[in-house]
Short mmCIF file of C-alpha atoms in Angstrom, two decimals:
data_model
loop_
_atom_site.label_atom_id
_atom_site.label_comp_id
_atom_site.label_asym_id
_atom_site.label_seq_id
_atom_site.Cartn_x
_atom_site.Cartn_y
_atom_site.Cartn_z
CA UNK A 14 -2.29 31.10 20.66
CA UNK A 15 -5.24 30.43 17.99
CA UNK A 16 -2.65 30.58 15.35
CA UNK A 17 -0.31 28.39 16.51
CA UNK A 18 -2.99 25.72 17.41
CA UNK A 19 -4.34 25.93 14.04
CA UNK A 20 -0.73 25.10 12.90
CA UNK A 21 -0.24 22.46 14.97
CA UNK A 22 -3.74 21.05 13.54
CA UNK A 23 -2.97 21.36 9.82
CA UNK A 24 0.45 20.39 10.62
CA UNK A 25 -0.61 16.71 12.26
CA UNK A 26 -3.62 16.75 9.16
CA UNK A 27 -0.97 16.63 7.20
CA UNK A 28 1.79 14.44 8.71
CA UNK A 29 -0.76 11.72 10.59
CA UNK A 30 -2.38 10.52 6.87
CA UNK A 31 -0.03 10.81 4.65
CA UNK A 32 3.59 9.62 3.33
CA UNK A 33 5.62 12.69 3.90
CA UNK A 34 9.11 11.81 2.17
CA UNK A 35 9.55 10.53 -0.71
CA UNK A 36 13.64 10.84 -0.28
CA UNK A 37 15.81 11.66 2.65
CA UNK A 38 16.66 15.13 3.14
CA UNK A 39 20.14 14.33 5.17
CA UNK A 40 23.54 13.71 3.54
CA UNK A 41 24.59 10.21 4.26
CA UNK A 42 28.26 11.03 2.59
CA UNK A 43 28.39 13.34 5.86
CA UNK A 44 27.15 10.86 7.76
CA UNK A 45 29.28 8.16 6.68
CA UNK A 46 32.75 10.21 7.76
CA UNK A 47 30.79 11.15 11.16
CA UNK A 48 29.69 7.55 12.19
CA UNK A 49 32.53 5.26 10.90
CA UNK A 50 30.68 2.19 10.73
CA UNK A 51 31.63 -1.39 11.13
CA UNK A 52 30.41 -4.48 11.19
CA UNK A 53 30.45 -4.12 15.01
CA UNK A 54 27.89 -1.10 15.03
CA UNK A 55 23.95 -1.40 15.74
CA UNK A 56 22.45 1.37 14.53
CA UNK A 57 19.66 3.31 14.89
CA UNK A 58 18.13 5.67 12.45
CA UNK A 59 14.30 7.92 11.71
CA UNK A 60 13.29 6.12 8.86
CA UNK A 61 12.35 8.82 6.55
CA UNK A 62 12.58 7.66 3.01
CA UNK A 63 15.19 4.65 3.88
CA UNK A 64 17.56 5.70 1.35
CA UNK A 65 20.00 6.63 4.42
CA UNK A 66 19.11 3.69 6.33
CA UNK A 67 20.00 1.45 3.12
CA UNK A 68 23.12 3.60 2.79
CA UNK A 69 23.99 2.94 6.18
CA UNK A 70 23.98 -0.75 5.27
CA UNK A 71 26.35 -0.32 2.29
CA UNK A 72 29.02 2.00 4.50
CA UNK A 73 29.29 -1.74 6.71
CA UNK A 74 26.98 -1.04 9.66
CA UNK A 75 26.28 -4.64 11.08
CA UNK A 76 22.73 -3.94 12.08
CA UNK A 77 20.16 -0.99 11.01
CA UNK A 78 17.27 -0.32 12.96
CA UNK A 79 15.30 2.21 11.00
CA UNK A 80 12.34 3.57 13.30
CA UNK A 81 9.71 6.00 12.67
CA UNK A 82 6.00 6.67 13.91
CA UNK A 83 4.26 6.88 9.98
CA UNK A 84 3.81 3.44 9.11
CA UNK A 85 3.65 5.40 5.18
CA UNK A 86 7.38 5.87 5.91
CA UNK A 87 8.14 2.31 6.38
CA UNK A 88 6.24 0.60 3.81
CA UNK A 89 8.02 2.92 1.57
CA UNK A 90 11.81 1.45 2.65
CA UNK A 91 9.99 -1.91 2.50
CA UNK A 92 8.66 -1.64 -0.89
CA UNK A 93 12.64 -0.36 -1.43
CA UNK A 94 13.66 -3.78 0.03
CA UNK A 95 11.34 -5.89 -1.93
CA UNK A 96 13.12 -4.63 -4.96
CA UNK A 97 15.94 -4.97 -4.40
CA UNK A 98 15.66 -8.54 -3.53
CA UNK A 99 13.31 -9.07 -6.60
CA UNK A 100 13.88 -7.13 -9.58
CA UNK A 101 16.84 -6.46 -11.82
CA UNK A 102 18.72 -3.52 -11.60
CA UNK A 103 17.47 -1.92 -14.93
CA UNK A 104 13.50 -2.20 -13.22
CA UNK A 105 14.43 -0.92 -9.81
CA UNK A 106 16.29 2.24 -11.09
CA UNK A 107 13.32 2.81 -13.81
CA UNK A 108 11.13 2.44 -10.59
CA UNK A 109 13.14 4.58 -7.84
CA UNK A 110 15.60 6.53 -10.46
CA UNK A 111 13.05 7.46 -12.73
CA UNK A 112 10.07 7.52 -10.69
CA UNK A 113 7.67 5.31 -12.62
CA UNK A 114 7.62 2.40 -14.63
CA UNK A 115 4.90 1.73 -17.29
CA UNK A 116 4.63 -1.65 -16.18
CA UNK A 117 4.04 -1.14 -12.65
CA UNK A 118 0.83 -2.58 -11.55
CA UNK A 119 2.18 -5.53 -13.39
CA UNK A 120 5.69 -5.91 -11.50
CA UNK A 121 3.71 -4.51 -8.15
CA UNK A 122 1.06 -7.07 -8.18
CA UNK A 123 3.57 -10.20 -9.32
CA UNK A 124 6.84 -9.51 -7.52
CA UNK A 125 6.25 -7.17 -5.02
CA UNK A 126 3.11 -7.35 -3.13
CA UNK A 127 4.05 -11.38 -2.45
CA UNK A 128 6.82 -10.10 0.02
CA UNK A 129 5.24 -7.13 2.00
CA UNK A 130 3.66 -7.10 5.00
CA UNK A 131 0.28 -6.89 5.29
CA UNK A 132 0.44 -3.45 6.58
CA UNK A 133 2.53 -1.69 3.91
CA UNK A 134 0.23 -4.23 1.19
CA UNK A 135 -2.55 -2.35 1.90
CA UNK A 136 -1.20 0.93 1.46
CA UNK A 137 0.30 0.21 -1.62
CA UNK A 138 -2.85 -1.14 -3.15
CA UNK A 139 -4.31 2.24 -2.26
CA UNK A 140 -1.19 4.16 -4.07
CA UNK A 141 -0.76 2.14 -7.22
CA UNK A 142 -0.83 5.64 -8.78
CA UNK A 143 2.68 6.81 -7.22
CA UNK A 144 4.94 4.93 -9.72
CA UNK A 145 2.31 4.26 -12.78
CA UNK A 146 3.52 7.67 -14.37
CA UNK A 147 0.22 8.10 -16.24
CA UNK A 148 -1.21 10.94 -14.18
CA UNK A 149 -0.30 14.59 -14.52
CA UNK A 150 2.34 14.03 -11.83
CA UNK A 151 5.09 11.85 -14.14
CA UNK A 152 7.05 10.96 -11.10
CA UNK A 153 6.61 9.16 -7.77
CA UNK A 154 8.77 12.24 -6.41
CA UNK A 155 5.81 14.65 -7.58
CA UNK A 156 3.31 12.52 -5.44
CA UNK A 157 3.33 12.70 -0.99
CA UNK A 158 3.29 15.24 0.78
CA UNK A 159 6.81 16.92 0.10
CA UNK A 160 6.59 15.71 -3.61
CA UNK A 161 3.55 18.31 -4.11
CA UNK A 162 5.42 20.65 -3.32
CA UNK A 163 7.97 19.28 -5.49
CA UNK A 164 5.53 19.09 -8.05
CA UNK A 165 4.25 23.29 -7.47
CA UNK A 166 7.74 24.63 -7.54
CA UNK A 167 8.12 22.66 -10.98
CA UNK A 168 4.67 24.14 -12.55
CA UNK A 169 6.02 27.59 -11.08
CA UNK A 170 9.63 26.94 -13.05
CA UNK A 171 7.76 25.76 -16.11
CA UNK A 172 5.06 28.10 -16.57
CA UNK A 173 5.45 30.84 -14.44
CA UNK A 174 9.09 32.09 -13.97
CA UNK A 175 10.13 30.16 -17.07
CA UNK A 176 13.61 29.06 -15.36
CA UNK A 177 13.61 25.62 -17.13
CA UNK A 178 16.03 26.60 -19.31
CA UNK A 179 18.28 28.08 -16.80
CA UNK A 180 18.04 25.16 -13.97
CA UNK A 181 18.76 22.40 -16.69
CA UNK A 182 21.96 24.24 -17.57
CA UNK A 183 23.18 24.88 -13.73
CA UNK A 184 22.62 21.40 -13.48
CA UNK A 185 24.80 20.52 -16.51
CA UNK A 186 27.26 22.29 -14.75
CA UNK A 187 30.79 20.84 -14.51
CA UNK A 188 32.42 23.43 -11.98
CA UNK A 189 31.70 26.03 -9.50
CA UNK A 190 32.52 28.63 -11.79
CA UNK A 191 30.11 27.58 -14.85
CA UNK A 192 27.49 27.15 -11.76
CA UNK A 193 27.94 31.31 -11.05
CA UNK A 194 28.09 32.04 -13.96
CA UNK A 195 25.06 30.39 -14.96
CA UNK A 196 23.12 31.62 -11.81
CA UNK A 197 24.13 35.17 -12.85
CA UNK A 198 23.31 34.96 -16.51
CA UNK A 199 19.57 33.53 -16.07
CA UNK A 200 18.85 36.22 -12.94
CA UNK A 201 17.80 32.72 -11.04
CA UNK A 202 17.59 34.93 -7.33
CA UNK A 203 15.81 37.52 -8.76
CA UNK A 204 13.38 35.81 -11.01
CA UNK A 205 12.36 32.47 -8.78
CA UNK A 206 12.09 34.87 -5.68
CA UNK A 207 8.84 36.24 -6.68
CA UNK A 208 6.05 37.99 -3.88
CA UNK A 209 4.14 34.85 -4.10
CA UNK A 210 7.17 32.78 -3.40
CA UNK A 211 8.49 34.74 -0.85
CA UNK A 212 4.79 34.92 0.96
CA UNK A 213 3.97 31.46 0.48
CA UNK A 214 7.51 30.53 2.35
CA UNK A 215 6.40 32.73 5.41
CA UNK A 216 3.04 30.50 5.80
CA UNK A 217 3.11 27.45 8.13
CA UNK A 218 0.80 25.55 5.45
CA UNK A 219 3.36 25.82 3.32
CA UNK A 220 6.24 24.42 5.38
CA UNK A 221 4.08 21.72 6.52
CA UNK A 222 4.09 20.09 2.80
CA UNK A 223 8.21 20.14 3.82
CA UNK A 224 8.08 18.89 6.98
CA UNK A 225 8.54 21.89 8.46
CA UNK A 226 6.59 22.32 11.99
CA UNK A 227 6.01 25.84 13.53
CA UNK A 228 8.58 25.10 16.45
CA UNK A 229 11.63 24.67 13.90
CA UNK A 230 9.94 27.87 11.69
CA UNK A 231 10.58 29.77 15.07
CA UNK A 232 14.01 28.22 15.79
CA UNK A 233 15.02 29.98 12.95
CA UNK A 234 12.55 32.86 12.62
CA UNK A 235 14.51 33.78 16.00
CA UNK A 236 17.95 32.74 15.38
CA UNK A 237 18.13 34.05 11.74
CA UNK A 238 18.69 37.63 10.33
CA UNK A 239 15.47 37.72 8.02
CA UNK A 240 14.01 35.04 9.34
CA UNK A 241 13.17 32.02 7.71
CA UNK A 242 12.61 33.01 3.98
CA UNK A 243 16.01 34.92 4.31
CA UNK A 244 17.27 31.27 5.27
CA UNK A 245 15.88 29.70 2.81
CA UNK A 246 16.84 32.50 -0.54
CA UNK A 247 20.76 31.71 1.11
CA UNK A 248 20.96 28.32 1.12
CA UNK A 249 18.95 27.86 -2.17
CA UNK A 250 21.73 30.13 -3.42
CA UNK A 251 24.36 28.78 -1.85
CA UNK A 252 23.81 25.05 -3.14
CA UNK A 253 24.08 26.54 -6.97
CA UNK A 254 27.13 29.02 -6.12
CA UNK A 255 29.03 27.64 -3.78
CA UNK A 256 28.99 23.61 -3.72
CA UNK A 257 29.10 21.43 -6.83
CA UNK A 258 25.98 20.44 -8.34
CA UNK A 259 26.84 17.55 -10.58
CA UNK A 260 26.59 15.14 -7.71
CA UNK A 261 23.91 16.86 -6.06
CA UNK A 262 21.18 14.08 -6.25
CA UNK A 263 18.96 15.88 -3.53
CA UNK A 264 17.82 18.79 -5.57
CA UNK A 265 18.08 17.19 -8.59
CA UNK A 266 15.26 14.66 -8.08
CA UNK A 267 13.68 17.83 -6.72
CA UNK A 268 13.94 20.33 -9.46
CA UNK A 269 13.25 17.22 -11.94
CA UNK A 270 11.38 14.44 -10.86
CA UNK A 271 14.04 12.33 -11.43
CA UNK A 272 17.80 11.15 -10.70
CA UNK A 273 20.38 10.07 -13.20
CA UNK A 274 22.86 7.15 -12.98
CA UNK A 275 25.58 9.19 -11.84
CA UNK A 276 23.60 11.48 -9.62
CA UNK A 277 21.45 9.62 -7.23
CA UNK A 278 21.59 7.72 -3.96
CA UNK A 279 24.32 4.63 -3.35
CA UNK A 280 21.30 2.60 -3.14
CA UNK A 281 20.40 2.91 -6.41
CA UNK A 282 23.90 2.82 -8.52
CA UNK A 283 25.07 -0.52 -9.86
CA UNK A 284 27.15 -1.37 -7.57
CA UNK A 285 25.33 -0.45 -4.62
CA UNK A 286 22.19 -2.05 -5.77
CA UNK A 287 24.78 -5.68 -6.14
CA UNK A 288 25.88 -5.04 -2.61
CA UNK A 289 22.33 -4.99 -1.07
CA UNK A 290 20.97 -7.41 -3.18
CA UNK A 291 23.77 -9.45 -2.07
CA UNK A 292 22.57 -9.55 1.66
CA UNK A 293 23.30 -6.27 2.64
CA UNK A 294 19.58 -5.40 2.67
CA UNK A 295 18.70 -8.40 4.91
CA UNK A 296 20.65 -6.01 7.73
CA UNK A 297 17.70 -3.57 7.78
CA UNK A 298 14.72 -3.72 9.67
CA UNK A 299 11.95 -1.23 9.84
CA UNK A 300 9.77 -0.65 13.51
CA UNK A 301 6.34 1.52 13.50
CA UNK A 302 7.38 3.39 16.58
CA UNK A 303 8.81 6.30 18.37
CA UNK A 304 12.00 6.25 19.18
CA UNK A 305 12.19 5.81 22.91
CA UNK A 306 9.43 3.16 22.44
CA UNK A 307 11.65 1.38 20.11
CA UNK A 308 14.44 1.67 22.50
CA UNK A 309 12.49 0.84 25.52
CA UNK A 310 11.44 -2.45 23.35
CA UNK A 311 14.59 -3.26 22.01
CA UNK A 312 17.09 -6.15 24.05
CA UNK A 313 20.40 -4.85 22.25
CA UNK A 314 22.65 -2.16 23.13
CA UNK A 315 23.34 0.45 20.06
CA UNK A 316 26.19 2.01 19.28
CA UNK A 317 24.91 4.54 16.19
CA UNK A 318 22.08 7.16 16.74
CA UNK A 319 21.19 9.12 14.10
CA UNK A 320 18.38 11.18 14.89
CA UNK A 321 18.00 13.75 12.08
CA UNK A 322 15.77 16.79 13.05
CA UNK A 323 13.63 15.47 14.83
CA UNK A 324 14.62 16.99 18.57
CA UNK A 325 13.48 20.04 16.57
CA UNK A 326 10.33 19.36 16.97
CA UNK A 327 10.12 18.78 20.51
CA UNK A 328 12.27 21.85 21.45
CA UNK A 329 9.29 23.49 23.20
CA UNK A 330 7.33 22.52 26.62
CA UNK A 331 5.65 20.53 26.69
CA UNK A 332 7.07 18.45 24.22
CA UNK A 333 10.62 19.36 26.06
CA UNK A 334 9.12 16.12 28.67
CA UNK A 335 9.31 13.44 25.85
CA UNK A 336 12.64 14.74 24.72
CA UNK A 337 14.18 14.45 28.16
CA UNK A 338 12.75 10.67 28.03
CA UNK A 339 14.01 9.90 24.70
CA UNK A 340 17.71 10.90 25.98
CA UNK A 341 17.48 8.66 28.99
CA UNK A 342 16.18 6.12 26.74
CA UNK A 343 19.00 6.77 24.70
CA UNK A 344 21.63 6.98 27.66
CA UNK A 345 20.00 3.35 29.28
CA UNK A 346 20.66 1.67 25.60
CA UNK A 347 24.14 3.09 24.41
CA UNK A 348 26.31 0.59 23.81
CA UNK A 349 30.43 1.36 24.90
CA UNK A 350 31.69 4.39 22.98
CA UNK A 351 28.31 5.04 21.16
CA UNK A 352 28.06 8.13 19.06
CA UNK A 353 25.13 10.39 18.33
CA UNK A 354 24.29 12.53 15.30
CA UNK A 355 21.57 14.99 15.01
CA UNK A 356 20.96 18.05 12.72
CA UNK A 357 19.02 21.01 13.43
CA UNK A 358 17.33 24.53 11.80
CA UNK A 359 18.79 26.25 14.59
CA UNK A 360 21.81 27.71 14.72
CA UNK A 361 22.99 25.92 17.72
CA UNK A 362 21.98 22.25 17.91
CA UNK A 363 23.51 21.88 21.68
CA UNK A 364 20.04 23.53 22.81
CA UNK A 365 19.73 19.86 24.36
CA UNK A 366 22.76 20.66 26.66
CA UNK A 367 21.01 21.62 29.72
CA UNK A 368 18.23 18.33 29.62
CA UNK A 369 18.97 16.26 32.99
CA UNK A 370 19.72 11.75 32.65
CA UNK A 371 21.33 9.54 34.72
CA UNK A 372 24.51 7.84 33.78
CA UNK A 373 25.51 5.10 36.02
CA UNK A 374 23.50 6.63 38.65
CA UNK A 375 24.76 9.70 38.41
CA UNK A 376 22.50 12.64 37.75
CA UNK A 377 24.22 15.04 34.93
CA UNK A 378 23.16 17.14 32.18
CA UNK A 379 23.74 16.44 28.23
CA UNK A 380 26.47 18.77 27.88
CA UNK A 381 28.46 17.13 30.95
CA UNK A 382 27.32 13.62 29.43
CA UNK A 383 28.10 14.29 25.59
CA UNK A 384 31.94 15.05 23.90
CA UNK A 385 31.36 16.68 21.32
CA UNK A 386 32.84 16.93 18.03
CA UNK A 387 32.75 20.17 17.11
CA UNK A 388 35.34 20.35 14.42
CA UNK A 389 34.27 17.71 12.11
CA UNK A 390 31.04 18.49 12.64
CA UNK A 391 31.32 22.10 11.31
CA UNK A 392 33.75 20.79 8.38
CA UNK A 393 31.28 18.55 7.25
CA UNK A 394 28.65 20.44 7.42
CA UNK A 395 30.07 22.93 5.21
CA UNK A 396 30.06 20.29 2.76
CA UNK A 397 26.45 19.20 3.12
CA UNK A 398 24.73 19.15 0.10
CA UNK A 399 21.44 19.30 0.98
CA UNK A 400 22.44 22.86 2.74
CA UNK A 401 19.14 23.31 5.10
CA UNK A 402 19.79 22.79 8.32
CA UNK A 403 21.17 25.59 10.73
CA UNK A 404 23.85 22.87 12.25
CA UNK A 405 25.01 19.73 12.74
CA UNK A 406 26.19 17.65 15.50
CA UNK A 407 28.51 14.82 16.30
CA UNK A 408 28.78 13.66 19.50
CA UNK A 409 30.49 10.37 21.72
CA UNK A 410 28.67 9.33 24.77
CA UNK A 411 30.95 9.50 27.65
CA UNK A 412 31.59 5.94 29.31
CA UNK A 413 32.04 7.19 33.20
#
């Protein structure tokens, strides 16, 4: 009991002052087959880093609501926004590709800072330091919370294990095979799984810098043979072995501090960039909330849900109260044929099944209210290249 209050403590020290994300850690390309937006859909996403909420915007979504409690979160997708609608493409990917521009404070304080809020003003004139590139951490994806850790496994590769040489060449990878062969040839399981690796990915401290709160640890501590560093040694091993890693802009940016033109977000490619600048961008707005006070705030229906891990989170009692809330919330505001996606560590993301809403007056659990998707939902996730989540699901709302 003392331990796992002391977790939750650090934990919210960590989460409640601080930007957490400094990129989304859920594939959008899944996403986009899952949701098929149109210009009809409303949709309503955790705000994370933005990049999925911007991405949402490109696939044709009509409206994107992008919600989350850290205010850090959202001045981060509105600093995103300003640039888009105020710099060039060659500034905004030196800025958000890169991860620094050497003449930040300059473009900050003249083209930026005009159209922020006052809010996410303030916290940028604290955090200048994210995107100057002039401190020991190069990148703005070495700085926030996840970023240090970022930034420690990159010190580790450099000057401890002395993998450099062998992730830059899985990473110039052009198929599967060179990928294996690579992983083989450089020992990369044996040497980056070191004892002070494999302890430090046992300790709740650690997993806090990734977001990681002790109620998803235990989701898959329990669920897992091995337990969560066993989890975490597979997938790591299964995203250089088994999917292609020339388009893998997730752990690129995290293994380098950077993306490249061809590996990176939509937002941030040419074309993409054209599209939002174009007006696409004015079709996302950002709410400091929860998401049941958003939706108990909120006059329109919505037809998209995408909820990431966050149900996680609240899996235990007696958090297990708000997340029965949230789903009526969710139930009272779904437009006709809505759709819901959520990921989670566990194995089995239907844990929700048994929670109790009413529908039209009618008292029913989840699992009698939902329809899932189950076979898209595993085929895609099979294909997700961020590879660290225990499942994924898909699901319609029923209308009657």
């Amino acid at each position: 009991m003392v331990v796992e209050k002391l977790s939750k403590t650090w934990f919210n020290l960590v989460h409640g002052r601080n930007l957490v994300y400094n990129q989304c850690w859920e594939d959008p390309r899944l996403d986009r087959v899952a949701l098929e937006l149109t210009s009809n859909d409303r949709v309503v996403v955790i705000t994370s880093a933005g990049c999925n909420a911007l991405d949402y915007a490109l696939a044709g979504a009509g409206h994107v609501h992008a919600v989350d409690m850290n205010l850090r979160q959202n001045a981060l997708l509105e600093l995103k926004q300003a640039g888009i609608r105020k710099l060039d493409y060659e500034d905004f990917f030196q800025i958000f590709g890169n991860g620094g521009h050497p003449q930040w404070s300059t473009i900050y304080t003249q083209k930026l800072r005009p159209e922020l809020s006052d809010t996410t003003r303030k916290f940028w004139d604290r955090k200048k330091a994210f995107f100057t590139g002039d401190t020991r951490r190069k990148s703005f994806y070495f700085h926030c919370t996840s970023g240090t850790f970022a930034y420690i496994i990159n010190v580790y590769i450099d000057r401890i294990a002395k993998l450099r040489d062998g992730v830059n060449a899985i990473l110039a990878a052009s198929s599967l095979e060179q990928q294996r062969d690579i992983f083989r040839q450089y020992k990369l399981a044996e040497s980056l799984w070191r004892p002070f690796i494999r302890w430090a990915m046992r300790r709740d401290m650690t997993l806090a810098l990734l977001g990681v709160p002790r109620a998803q640890r235990k989701q898959i501590d329990e669920q897992y043979p091995g337990g969560i560093l066993q989890f975490v040694m597979d997938r790591v091993e299964a995203v250089f072995t088994k999917l292609p890693i020339k388009d893998n802009y997730f752990w690129r940016v995290y293994l380098t501090g950077q993306y490249t033109p061809e590996c990176c977000p939509e937002y941030l490619k040419p074309e993409g960039f054209a599209q939002l600048k174009a007006g696409a961008v004015d079709r996302v707005s950002t709410h400091t909330n929860h998401i049941l006070g958003f939706l108990q705030e909120t006059p329109h229906q919505i037809s998209r849900f995408i909820l990431l891990d966050h149900m996680d989170w609240l899996s235990k009692d007696p958090a297990m109260a708000i997340l029965t809330q949230e789903w009526q919330g969710i139930m009272d505001k779904a437009a006709p044929n809505a759709r819901v996606l959520w990921r989670s560590a566990g194995l089995n993301g239907e844990f929700v099944n048994p929670i109790q809403v009413t529908v039209n007056g009618q008292k029913k659990t989840l699992g009698e209210a939902l329809e899932y998707n189950r076979p898209l939902a595993e085929e895609l996730h099979a294909k997700d290249r961020v590879h660290t989540y225990g499942s994924f699901c898909i699901a319609n709302i029923k209308n009657t």
